[in-house]
Short mmCIF file of N, CA and C in Angstrom, two decimals:
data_model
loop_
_atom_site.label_atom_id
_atom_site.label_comp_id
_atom_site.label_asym_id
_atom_site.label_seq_id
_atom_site.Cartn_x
_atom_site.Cartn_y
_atom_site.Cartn_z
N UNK A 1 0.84 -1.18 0.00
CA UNK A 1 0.00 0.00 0.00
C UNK A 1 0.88 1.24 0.00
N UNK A 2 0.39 2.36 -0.67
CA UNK A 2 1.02 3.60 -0.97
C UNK A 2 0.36 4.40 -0.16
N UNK A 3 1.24 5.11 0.95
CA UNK A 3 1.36 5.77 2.31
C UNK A 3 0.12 7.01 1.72
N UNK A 4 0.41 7.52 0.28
CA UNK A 4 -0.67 8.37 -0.24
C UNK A 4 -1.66 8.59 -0.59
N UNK A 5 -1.78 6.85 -0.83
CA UNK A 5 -3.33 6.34 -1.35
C UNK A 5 -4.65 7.10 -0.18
N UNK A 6 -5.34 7.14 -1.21
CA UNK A 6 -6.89 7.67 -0.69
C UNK A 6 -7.48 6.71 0.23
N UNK A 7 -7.33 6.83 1.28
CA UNK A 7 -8.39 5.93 2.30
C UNK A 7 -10.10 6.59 1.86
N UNK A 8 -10.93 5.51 2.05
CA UNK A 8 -12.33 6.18 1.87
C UNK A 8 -13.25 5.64 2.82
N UNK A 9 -14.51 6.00 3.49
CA UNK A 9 -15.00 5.79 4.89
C UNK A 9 -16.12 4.40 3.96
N UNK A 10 -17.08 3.93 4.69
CA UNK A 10 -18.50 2.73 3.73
C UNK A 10 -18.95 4.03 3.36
N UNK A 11 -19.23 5.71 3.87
CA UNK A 11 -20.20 6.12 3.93
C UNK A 11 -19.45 7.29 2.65
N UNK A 12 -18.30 7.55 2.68
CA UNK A 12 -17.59 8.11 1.41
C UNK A 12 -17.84 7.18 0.18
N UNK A 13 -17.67 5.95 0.30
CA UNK A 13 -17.83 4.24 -0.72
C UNK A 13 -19.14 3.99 -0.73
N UNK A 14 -19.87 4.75 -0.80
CA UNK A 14 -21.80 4.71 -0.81
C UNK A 14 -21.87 6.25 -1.25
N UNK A 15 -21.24 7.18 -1.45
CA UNK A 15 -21.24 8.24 -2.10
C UNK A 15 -20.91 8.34 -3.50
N UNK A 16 -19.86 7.70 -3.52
CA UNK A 16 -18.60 7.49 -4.94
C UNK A 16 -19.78 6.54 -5.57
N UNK A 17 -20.30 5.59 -4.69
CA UNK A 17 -20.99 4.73 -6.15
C UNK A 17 -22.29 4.95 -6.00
N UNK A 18 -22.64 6.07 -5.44
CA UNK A 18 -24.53 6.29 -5.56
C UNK A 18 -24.99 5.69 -5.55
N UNK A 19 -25.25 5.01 -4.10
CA UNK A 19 -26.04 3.59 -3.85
C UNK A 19 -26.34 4.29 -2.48
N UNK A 20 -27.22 3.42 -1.51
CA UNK A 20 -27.78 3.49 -0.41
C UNK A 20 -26.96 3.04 0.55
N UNK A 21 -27.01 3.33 1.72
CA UNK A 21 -26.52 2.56 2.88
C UNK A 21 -27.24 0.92 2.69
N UNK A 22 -29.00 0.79 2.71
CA UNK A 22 -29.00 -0.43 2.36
C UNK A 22 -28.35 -0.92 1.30
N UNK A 23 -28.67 -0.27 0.10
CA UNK A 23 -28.12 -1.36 -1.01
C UNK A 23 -26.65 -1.66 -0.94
N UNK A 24 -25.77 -0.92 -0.05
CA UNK A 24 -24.24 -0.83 0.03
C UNK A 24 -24.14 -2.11 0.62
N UNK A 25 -24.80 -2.37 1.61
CA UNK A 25 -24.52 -3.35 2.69
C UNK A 25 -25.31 -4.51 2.13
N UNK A 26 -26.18 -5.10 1.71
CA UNK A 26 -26.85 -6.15 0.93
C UNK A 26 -26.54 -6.52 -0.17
N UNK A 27 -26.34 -5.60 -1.04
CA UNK A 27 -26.13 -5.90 -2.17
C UNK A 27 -24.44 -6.13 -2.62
N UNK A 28 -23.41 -4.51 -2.46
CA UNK A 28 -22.53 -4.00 -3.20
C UNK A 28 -21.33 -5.41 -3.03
N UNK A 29 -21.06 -5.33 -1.26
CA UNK A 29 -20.59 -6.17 -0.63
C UNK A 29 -20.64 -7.49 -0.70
N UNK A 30 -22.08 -8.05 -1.35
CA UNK A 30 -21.72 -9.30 -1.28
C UNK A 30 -21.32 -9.58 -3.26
N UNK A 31 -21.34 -9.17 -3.58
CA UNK A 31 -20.96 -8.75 -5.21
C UNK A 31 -19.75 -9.63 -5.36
N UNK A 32 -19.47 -10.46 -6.24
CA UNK A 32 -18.05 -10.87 -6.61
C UNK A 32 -17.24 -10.42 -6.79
N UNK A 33 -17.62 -9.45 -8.22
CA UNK A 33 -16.18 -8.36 -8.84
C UNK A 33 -15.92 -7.30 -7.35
N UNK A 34 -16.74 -7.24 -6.19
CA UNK A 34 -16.64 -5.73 -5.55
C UNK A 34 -15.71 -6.80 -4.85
N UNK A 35 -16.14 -8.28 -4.35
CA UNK A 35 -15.31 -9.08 -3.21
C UNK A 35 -13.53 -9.63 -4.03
N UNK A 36 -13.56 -9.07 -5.51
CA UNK A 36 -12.44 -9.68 -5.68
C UNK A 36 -11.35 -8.55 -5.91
N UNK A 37 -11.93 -7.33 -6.54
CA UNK A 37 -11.25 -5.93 -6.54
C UNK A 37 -10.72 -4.94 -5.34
N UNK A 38 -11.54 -4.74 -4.29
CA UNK A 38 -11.70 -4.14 -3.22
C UNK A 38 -11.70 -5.19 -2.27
N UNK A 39 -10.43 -4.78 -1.33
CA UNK A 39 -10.13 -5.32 -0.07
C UNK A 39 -10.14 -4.73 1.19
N UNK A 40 -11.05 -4.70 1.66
CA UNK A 40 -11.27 -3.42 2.75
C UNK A 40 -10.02 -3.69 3.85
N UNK A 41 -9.57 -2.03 4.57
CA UNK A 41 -8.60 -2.39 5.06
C UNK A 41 -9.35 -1.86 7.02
N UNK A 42 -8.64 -2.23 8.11
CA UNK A 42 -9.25 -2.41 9.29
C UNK A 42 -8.21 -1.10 9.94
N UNK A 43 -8.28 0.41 10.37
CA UNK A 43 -7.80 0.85 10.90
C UNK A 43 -7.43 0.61 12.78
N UNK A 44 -6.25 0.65 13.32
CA UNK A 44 -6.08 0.50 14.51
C UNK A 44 -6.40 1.39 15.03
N UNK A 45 -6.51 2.69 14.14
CA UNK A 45 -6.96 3.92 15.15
C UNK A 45 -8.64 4.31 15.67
N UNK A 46 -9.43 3.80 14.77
CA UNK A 46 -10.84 3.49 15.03
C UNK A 46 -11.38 2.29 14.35
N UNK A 47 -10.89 1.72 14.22
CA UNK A 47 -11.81 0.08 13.75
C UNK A 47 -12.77 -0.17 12.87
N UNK A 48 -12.84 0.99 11.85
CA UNK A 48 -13.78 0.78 11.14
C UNK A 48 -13.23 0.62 9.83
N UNK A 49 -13.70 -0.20 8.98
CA UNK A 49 -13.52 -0.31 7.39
C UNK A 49 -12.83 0.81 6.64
N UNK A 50 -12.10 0.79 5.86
CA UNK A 50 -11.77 1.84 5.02
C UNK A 50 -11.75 1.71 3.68
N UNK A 51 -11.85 1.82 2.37
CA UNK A 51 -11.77 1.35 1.33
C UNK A 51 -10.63 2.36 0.55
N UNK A 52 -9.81 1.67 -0.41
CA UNK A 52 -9.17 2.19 -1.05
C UNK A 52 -9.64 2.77 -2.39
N UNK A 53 -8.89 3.94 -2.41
CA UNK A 53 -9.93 4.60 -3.66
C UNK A 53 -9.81 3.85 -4.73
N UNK A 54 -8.73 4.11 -5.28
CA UNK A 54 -8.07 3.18 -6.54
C UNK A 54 -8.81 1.90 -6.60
N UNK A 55 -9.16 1.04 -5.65
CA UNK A 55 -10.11 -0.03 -5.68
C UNK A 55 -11.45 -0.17 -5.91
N UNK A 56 -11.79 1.07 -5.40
CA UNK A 56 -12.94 1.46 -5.76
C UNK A 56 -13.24 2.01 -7.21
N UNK A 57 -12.56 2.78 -7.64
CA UNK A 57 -12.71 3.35 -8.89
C UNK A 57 -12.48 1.84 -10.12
N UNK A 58 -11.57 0.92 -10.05
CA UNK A 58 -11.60 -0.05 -10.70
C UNK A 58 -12.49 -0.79 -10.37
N UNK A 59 -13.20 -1.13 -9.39
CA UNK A 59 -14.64 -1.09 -9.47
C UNK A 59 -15.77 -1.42 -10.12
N UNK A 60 -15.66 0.29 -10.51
CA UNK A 60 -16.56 1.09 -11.12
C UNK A 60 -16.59 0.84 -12.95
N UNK A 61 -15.05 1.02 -12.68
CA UNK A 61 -14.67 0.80 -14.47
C UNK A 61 -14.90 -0.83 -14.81
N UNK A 62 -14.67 -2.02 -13.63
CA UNK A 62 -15.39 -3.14 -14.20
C UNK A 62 -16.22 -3.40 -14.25
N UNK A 63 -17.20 -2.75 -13.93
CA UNK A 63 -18.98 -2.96 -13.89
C UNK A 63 -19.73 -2.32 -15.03
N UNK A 64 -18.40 -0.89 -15.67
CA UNK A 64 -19.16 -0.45 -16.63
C UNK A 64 -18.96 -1.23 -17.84
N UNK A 65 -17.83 -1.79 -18.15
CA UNK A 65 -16.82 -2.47 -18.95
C UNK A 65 -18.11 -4.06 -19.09
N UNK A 66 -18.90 -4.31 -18.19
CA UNK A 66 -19.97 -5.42 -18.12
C UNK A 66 -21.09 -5.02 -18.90
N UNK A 67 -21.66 -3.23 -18.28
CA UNK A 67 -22.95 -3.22 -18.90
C UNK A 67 -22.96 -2.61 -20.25
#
């Protein structure tokens, strides 16, 4: 990981892909391409999920690259 990379919050990663808090959590997550692209990472400083942008944005570009 690159010390520069974009950390992003579920609730920044439900913004970027204009989806819902539900559909983020039911749907996005259990997704293949989202479970094989995006590896969420676990901060020690508050414990919550973070997503990498760059992961996210490839993503985006493989889902469009589908429809």
């Amino acid at each position: 990981m690159l010390f520069d990379e974009q950390l992003l919050t579920a609730t920044q990663t439900m913004k970027m892909l204009n989806v819902s808090r539900a559909h983020f959590y039911t749907k996005v997550i259990h997704d293949a391409d989202f479970k094989l692209t995006v590896k969420p990472l676990m901060l020690v400083t508050n414990g919550q999920k973070q997503y990498r942008e760059t992961e996210i944005v490839a993503f985006i570009d493989r889902k469009q690259e589908v429809a």
